[in-house]
Tab-separated table of C-alpha atoms and ligand atoms in Angstrom:
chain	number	residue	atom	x	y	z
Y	223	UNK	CA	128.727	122.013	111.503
Y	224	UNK	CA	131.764	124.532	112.083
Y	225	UNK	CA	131.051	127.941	112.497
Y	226	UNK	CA	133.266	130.296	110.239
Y	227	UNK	CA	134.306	133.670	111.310
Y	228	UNK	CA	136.669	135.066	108.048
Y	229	UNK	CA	139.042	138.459	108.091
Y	230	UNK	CA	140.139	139.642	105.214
Y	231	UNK	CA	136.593	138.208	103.301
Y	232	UNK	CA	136.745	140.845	100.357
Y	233	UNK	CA	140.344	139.570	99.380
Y	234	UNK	CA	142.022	136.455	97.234
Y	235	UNK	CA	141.991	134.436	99.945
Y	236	UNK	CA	138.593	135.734	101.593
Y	237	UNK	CA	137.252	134.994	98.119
Y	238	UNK	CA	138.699	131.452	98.322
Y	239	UNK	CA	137.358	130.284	101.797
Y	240	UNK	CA	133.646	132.096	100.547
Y	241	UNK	CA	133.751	129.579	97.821
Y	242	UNK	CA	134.705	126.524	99.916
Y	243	UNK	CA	132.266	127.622	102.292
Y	244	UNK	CA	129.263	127.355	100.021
Y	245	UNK	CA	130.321	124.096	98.424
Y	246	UNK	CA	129.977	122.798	102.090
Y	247	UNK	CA	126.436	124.501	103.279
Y	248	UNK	CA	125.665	120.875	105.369
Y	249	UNK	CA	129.467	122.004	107.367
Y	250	UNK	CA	130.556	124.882	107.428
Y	251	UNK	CA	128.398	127.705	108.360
Y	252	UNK	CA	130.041	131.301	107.460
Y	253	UNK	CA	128.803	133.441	111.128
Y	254	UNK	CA	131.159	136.807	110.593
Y	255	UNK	CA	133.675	138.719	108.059
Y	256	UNK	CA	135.556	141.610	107.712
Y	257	UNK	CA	137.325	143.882	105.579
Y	258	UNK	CA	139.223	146.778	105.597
Y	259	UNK	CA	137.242	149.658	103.985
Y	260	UNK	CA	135.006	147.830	101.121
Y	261	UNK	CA	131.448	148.537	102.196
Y	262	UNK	CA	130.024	147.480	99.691
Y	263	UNK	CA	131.583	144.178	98.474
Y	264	UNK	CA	131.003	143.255	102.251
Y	265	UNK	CA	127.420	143.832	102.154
Y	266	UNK	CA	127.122	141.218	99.298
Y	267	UNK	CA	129.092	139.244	101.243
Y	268	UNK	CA	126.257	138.917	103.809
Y	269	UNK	CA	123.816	139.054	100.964
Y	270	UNK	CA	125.215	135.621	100.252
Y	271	UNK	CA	125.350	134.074	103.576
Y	272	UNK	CA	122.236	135.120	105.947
Y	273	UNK	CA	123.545	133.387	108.493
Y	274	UNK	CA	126.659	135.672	109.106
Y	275	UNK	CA	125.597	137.536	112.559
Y	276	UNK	CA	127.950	140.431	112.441
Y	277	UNK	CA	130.337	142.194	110.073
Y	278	UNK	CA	133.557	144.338	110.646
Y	279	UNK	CA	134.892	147.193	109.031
Y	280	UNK	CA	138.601	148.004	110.252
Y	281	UNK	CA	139.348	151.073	108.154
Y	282	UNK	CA	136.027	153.387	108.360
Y	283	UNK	CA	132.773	153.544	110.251
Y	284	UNK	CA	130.531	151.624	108.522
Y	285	UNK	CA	127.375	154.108	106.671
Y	286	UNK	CA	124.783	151.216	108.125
Y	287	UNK	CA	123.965	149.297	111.196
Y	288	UNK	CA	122.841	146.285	109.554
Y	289	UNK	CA	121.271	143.874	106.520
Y	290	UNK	CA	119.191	142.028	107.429
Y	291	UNK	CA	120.309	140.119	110.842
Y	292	UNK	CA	124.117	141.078	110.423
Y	293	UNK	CA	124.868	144.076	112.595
Y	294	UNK	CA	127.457	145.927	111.249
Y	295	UNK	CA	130.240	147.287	113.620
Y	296	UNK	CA	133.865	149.459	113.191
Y	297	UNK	CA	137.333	148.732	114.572
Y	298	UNK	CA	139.322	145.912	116.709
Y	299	UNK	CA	137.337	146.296	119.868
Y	300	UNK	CA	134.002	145.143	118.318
Y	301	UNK	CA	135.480	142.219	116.336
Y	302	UNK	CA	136.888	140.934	119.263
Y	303	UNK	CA	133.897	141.608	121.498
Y	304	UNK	CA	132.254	139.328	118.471
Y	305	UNK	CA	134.631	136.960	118.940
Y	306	UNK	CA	134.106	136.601	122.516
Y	307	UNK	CA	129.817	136.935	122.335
Y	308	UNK	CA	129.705	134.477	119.401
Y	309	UNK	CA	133.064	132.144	119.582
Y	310	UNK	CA	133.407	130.407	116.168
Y	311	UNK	CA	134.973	126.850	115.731
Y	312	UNK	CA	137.766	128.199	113.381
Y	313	UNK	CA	139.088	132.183	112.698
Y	314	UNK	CA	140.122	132.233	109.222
Y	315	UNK	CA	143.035	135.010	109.469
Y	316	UNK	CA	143.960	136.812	105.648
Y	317	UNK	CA	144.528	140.514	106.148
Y	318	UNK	CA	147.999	140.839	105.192
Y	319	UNK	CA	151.216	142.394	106.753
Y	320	UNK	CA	152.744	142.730	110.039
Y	321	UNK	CA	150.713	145.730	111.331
Y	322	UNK	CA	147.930	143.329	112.616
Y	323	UNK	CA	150.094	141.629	114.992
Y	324	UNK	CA	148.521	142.309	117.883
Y	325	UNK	CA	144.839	141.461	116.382
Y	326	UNK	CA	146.267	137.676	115.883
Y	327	UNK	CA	148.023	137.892	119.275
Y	328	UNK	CA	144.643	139.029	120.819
Y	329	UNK	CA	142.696	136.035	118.930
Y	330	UNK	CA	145.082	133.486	119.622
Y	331	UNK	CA	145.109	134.541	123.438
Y	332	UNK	CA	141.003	133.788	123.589
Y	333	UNK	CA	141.898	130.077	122.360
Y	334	UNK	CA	140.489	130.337	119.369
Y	335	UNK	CA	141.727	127.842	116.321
Y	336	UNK	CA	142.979	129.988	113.549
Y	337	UNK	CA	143.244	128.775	109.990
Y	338	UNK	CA	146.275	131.536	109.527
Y	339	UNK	CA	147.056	132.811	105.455
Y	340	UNK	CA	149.089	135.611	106.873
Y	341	UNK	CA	152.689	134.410	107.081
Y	342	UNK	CA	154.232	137.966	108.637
Y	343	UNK	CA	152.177	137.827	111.588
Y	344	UNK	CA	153.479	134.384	111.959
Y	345	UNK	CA	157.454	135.471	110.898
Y	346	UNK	CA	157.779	138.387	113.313
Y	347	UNK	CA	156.283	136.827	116.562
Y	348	UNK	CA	158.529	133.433	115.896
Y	349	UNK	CA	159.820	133.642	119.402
Y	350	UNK	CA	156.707	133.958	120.952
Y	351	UNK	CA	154.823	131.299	119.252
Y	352	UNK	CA	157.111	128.429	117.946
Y	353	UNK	CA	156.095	125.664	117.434
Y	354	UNK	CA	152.799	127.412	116.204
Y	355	UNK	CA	150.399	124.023	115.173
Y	356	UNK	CA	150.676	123.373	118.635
Y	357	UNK	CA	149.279	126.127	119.600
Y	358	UNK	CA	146.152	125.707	117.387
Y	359	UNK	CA	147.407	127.343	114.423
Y	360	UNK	CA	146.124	125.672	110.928
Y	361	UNK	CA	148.494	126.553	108.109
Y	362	UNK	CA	146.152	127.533	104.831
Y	363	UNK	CA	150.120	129.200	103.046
Y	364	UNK	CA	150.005	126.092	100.473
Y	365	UNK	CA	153.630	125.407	100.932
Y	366	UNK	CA	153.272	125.193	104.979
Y	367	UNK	CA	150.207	123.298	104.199
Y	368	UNK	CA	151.745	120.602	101.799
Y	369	UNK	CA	154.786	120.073	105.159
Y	370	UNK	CA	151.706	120.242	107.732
Y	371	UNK	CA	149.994	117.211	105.220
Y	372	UNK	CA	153.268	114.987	104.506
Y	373	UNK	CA	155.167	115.370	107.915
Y	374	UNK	CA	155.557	112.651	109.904
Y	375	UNK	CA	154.312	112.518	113.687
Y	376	UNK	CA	157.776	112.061	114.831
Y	377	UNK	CA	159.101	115.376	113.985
Y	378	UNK	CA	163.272	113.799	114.616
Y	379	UNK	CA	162.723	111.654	111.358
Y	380	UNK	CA	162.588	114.863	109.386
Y	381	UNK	CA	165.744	115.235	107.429
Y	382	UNK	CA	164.718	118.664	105.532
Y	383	UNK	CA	162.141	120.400	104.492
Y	384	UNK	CA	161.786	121.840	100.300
Y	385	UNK	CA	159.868	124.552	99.979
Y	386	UNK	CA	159.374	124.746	96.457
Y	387	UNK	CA	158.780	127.985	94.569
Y	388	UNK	CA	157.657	128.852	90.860
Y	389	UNK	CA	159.984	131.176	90.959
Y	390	UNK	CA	157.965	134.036	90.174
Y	391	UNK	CA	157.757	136.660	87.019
Y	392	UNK	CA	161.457	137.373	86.968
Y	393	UNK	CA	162.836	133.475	86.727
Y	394	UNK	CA	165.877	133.320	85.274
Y	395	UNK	CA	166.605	137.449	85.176
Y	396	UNK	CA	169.585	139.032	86.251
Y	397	UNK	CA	170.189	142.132	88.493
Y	398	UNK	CA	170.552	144.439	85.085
Y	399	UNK	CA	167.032	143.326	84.243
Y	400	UNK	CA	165.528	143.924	87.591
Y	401	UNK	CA	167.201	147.325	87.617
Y	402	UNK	CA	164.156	149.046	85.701
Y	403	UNK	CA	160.865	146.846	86.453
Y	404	UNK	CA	157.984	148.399	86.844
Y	405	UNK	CA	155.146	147.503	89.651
Y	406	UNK	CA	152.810	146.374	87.062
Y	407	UNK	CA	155.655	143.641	85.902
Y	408	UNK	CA	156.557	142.833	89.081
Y	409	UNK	CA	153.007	142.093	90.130
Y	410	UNK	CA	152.088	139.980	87.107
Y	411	UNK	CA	152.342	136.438	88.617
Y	412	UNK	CA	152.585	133.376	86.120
Y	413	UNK	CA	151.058	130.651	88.173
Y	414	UNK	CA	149.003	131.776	90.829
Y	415	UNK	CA	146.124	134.500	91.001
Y	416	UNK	CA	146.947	136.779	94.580
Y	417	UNK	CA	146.722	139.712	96.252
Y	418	UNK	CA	149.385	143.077	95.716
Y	419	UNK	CA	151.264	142.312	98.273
Y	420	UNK	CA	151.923	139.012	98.247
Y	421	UNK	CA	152.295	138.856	93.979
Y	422	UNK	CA	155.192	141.311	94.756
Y	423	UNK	CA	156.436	139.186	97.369
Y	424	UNK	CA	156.611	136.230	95.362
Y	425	UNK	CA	158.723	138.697	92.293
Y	426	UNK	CA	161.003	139.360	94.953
Y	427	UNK	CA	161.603	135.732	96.328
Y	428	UNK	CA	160.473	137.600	99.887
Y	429	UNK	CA	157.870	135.490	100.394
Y	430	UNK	CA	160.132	132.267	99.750
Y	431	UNK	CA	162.350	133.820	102.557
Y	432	UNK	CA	159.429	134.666	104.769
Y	433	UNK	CA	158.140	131.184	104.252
Y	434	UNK	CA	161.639	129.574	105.587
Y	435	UNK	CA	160.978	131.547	108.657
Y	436	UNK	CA	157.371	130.867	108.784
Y	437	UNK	CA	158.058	126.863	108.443
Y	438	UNK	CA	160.012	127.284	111.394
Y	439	UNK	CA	157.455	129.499	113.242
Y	440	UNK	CA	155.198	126.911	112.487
Y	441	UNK	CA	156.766	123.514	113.214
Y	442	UNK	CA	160.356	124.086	115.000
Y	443	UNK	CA	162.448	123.487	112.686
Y	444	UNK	CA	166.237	124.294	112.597
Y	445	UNK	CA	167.224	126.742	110.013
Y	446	UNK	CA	169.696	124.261	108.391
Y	447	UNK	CA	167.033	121.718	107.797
Y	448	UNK	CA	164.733	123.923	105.554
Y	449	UNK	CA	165.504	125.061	101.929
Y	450	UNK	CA	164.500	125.966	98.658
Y	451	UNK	CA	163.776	124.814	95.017
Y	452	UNK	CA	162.396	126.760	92.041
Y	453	UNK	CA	159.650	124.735	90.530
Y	454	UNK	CA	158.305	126.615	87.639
Y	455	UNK	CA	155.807	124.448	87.062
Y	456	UNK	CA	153.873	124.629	90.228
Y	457	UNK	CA	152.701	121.267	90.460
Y	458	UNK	CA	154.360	120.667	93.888
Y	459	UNK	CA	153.595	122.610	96.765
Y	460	UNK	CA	156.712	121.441	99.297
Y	461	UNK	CA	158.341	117.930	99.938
Y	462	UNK	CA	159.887	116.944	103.306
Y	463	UNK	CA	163.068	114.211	103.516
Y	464	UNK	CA	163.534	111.346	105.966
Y	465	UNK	CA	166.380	110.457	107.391
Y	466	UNK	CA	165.797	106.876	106.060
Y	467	UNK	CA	166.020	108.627	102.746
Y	468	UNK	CA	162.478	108.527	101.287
Y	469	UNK	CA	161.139	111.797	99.818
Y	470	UNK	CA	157.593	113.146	100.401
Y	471	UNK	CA	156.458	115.392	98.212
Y	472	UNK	CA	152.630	117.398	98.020
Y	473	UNK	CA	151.242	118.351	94.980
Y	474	UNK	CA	148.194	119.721	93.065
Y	475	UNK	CA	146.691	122.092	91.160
Y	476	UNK	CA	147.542	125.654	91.683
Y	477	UNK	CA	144.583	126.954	93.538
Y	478	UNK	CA	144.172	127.914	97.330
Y	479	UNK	CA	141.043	126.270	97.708
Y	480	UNK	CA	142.790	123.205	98.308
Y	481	UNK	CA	145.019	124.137	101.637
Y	482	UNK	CA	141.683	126.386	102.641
Y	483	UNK	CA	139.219	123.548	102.354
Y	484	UNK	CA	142.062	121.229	104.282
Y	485	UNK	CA	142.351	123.646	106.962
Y	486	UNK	CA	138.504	124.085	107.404
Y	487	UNK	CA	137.938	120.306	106.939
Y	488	UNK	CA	141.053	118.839	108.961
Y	489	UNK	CA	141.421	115.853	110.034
Y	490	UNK	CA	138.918	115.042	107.370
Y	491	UNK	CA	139.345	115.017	103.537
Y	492	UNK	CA	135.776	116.405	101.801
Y	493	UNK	CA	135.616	115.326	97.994
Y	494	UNK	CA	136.119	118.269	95.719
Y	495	UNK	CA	136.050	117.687	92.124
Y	496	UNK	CA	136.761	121.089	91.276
Y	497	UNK	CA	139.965	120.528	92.846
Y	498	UNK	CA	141.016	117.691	91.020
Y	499	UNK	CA	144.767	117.487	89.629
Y	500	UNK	CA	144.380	117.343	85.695
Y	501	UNK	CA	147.651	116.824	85.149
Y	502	UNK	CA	147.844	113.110	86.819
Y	503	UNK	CA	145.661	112.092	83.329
Y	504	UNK	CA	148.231	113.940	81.028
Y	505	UNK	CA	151.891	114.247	80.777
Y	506	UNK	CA	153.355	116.514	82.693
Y	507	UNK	CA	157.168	117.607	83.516
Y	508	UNK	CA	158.754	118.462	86.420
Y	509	UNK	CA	161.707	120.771	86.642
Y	510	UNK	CA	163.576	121.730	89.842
Y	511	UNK	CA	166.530	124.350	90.113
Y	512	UNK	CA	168.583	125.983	92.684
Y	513	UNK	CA	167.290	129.454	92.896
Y	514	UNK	CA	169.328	132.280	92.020
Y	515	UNK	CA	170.736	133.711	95.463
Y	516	UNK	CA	172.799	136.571	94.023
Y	517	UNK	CA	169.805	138.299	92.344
Y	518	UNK	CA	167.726	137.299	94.571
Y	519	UNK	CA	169.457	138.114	98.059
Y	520	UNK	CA	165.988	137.986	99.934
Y	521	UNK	CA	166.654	133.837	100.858
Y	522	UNK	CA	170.060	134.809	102.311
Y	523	UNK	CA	168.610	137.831	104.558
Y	524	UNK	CA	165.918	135.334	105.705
Y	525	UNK	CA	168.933	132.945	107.160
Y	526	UNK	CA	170.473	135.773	108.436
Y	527	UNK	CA	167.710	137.067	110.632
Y	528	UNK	CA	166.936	133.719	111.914
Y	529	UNK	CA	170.364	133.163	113.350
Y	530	UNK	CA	170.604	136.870	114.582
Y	531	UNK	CA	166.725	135.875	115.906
Y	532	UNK	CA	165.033	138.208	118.514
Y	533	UNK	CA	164.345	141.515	117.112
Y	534	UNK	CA	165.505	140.809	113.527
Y	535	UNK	CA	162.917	138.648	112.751
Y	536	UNK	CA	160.118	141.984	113.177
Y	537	UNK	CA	162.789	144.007	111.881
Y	538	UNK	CA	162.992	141.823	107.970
Y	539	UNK	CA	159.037	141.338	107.790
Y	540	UNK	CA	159.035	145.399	108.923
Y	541	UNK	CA	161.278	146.276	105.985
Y	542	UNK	CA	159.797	144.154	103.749
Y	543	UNK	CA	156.388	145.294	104.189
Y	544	UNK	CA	157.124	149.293	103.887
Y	545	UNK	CA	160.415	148.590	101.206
Y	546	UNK	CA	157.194	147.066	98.900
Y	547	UNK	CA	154.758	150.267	99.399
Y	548	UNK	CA	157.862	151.968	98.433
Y	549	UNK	CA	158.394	150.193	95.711
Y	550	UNK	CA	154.596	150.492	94.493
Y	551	UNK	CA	154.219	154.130	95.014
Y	552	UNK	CA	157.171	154.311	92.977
Y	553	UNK	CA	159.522	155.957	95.419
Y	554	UNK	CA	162.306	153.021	95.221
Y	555	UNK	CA	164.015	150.528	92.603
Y	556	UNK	CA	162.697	146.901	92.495
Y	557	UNK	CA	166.259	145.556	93.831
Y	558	UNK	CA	166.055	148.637	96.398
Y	559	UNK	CA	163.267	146.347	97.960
Y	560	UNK	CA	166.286	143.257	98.574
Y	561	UNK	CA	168.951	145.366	99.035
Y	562	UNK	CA	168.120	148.031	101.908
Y	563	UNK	CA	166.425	144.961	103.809
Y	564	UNK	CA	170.211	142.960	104.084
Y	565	UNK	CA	171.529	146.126	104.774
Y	566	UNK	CA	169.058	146.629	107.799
Y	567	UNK	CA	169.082	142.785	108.942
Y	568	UNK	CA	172.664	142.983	108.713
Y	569	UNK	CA	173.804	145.685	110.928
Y	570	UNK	CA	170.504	145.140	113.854
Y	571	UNK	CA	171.734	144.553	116.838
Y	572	UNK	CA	168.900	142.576	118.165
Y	573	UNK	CA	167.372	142.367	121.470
Y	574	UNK	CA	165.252	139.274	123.046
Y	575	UNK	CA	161.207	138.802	122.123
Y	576	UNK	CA	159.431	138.119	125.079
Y	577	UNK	CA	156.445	140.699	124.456
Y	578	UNK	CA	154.735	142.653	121.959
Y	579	UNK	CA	156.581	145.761	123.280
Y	580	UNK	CA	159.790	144.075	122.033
Y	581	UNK	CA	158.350	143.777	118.349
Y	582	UNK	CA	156.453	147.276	118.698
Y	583	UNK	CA	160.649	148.680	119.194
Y	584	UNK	CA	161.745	146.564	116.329
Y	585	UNK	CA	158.963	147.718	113.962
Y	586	UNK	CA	159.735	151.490	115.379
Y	587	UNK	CA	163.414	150.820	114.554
Y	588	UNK	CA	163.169	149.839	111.412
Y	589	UNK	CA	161.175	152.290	110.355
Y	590	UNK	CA	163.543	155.108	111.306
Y	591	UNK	CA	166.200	153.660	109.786
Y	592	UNK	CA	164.521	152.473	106.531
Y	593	UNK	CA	163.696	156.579	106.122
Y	594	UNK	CA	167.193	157.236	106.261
Y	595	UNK	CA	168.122	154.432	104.070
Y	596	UNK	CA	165.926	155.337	101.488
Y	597	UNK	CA	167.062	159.136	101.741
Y	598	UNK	CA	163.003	159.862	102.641
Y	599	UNK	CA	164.271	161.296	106.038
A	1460	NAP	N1	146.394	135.332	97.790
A	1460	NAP	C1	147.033	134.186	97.887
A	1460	NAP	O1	146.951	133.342	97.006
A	1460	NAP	C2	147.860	133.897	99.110
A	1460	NAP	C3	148.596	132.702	99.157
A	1460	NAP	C4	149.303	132.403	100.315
A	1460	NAP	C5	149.287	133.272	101.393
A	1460	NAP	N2	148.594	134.437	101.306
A	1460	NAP	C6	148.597	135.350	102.448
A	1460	NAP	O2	147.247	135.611	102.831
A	1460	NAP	C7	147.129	136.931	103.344
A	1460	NAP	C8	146.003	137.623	102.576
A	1460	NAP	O3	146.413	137.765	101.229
A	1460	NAP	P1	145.407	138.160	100.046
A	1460	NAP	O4	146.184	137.954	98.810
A	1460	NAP	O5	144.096	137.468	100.219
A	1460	NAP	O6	145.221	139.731	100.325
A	1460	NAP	P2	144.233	140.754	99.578
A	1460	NAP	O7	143.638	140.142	98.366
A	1460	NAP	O8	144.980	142.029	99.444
A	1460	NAP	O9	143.034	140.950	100.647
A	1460	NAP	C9	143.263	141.545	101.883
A	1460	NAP	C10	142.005	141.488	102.760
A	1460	NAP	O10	142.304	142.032	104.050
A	1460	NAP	C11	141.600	143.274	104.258
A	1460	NAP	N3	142.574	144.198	104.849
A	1460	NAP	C12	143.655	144.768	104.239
A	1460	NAP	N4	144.346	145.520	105.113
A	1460	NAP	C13	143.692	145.433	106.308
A	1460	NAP	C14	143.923	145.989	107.602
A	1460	NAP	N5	144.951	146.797	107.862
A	1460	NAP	N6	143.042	145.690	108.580
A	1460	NAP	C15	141.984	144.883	108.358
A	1460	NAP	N7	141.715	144.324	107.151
A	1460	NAP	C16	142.574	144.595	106.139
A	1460	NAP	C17	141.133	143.704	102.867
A	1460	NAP	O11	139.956	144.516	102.987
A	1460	NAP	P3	139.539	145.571	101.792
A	1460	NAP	O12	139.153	144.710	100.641
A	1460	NAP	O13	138.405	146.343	102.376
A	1460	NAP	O14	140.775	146.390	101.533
A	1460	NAP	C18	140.859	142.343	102.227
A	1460	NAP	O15	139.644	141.816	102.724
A	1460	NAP	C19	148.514	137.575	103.176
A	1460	NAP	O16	149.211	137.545	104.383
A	1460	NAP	C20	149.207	136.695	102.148
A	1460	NAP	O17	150.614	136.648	102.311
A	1460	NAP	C21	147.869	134.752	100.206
């Protein structure tokens, strides 16, 4: 039996790992959650699963002590004093954004395995964490996930890596188009079913770019061995090249049940007909394309922080995470979102990552010059 602690439970992907969980009641055993400020979806949570012991609210004191035998608690301090009373066999990490840093830094430091969804965590402490799966990190992102399942164990046979990418609601438009989208457009995804921020993400092609810096975060990659392919389709989730030639490619149906349940069940497979790939039993396409890098300048900023490195890195995932509330609060354009974060990677000067004080400056940075940028200031 593993014991489950999940952050982030009321969420897409806290929804996700709840259901994987209960399909598995004989091996997986769900023993604390958390949430920002949803009281009440958390309480049904634990309505669910007696056997969670505590529960976490990060963004209000909770108006209860407990149900039943889940004591209820507020803030950083008591989820990691959880942590520490009742250590889990896996931390399943999916708050988003950068700002909870130093709550992953502080989990990974106790030794914990974390199955990680949140890629920014992952992007701006690069330096201080690659290669990450040796450190205990289990990718649940399904691209890093479909790399993590087809990679071979001697990492020098690896050609490239293909992150593949549906491309998002704005395939095939140009800059004129983008011009005037709205945040209900932009966070209408075709294929998959997500959170805000990473829907917009994926509009953007940010979280394509983020995902080239997280697949090097994760597994030491150089940057000119990892690239990109628009699949609209959705049927592959990444494919990795030999040097022998021979192409490996991951695919399956569109769902993040299937890199949870991997990360929770790892090294084992667990049957899971819900999960099965219909479209091995009909006909099916494929269709691969270079992605458009002049609309979509995001994959281009991403190669330019990693070779500036240091700083950068905190300073892209920074932007990108305030450019989007920007965008959603209607204060900037959609192509404002791409364009003030080159503008900002491009003229950093960075400095070394050896500490969190390094990133704390680059996220302070950035968000003193973003102000400017976006005349807010
Ligand atoms: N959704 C996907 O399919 C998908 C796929 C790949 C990767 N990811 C990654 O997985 C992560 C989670 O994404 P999601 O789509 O599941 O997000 P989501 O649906 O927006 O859910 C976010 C969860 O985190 C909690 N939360 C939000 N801000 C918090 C904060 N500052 N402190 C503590 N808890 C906070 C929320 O609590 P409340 O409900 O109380 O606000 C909620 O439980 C992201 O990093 C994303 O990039 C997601």
């Amino acid at each position: 039996m593993k014991r489950i602690v999940l952050l982030g439970a009321t969420g897409s992907i806290g929804t996700s790992t709840l259901d994987i969980i209960k399909r598995f009641p004989d091996r997986l055993e769900l023993i604390g959650v958390s949430a920002y400020v949803q009281e009440e979806a958390l309480k049904e949570i634990v309505n669910r699963f007696p056997s969670c012991r505590w529960a976490v609210l990060f963004g209000k004191s909770p108006s209860i002590n407990r149900v039943g035998k889940t004591r209820f608690f507020h803030g950083q301090t008591a989820l990691l004093d959880a942590l520490r009373d009742y250590p889990p066999d896996i931390v399943v990490f999916a708050i988003p954004g950068g700002g909870v840093i130093e709550l992953f830094f502080s989990i990974l430091d106790m030794n914990l395995p974390i199955a990680m969804a949140n890629k920014e965590c992952l992007v701006m402490g690069l330096d201080l964490l690659m290669p990450a799966v040796g450190r205990n990190i289990l990718p649940i992102d399904s691209e890093q996930s479909a790399i993590w399942q087809i990679i071979p164990d001697r990492i020098s046979d690896v050609k490239r890596v293909v992150l593949t990418c549906s491309g998002g609601p704005f395939f095939g438009k140009g800059r004129d188009f983008l011009r005037d989208v709205t945040p209900e457009m932009a966070l209408r995804h075709p294929r998959w079913q997500m959170g805000k921020k990473v829907s917009l993400d994926s509009a953007t092609l940010m979280n394509k770019a983020l995902e080239m810096i997280e697949a090097r975060a994760l597994f030491g990659f150089d940057i000119d061995k990892i690239s990109v392919l628009v699949h609209p389709q959705a049927h592959s989730h990444s494919m990795v090249e030999l040097i022998d030639g021979s192409v490996f490619i991951q695919a399956g149906i569109t769902d993040m049940r299937l890199p949870i349940q991997y990360a929770l069940s790892f090294p084992e497979r667990w049957e899971n007909p819900e999960l099965s790939f219909a479209g091995l039993d009909n006909a099916f396409s494929w269709d691969f394309y270079h992605p458009d890098r002049d609309t979509f300048s995001s994959l281009d900023t991403a190669i330019l922080a990693m070779k500036k490195g240091g700083s950068t890195l905190a300073v892209f995932n920074t932007a990108n995470d305030i450019l989007g509330d920007l965008f959603l609060n209607g204060t900037i354009g959609f192509l404002d979102i791409m364009d003030i974060n080159y503008r900002l990677v491009d003229r950093h000067s960075p400095w070394p990552v050896e500490g969190m004080e390094d990133i704390r400056r680059a996220i302070d940075w950035t968000e003193a010059e973003i102000y400017k940028e976006a005349r807010l200031g």
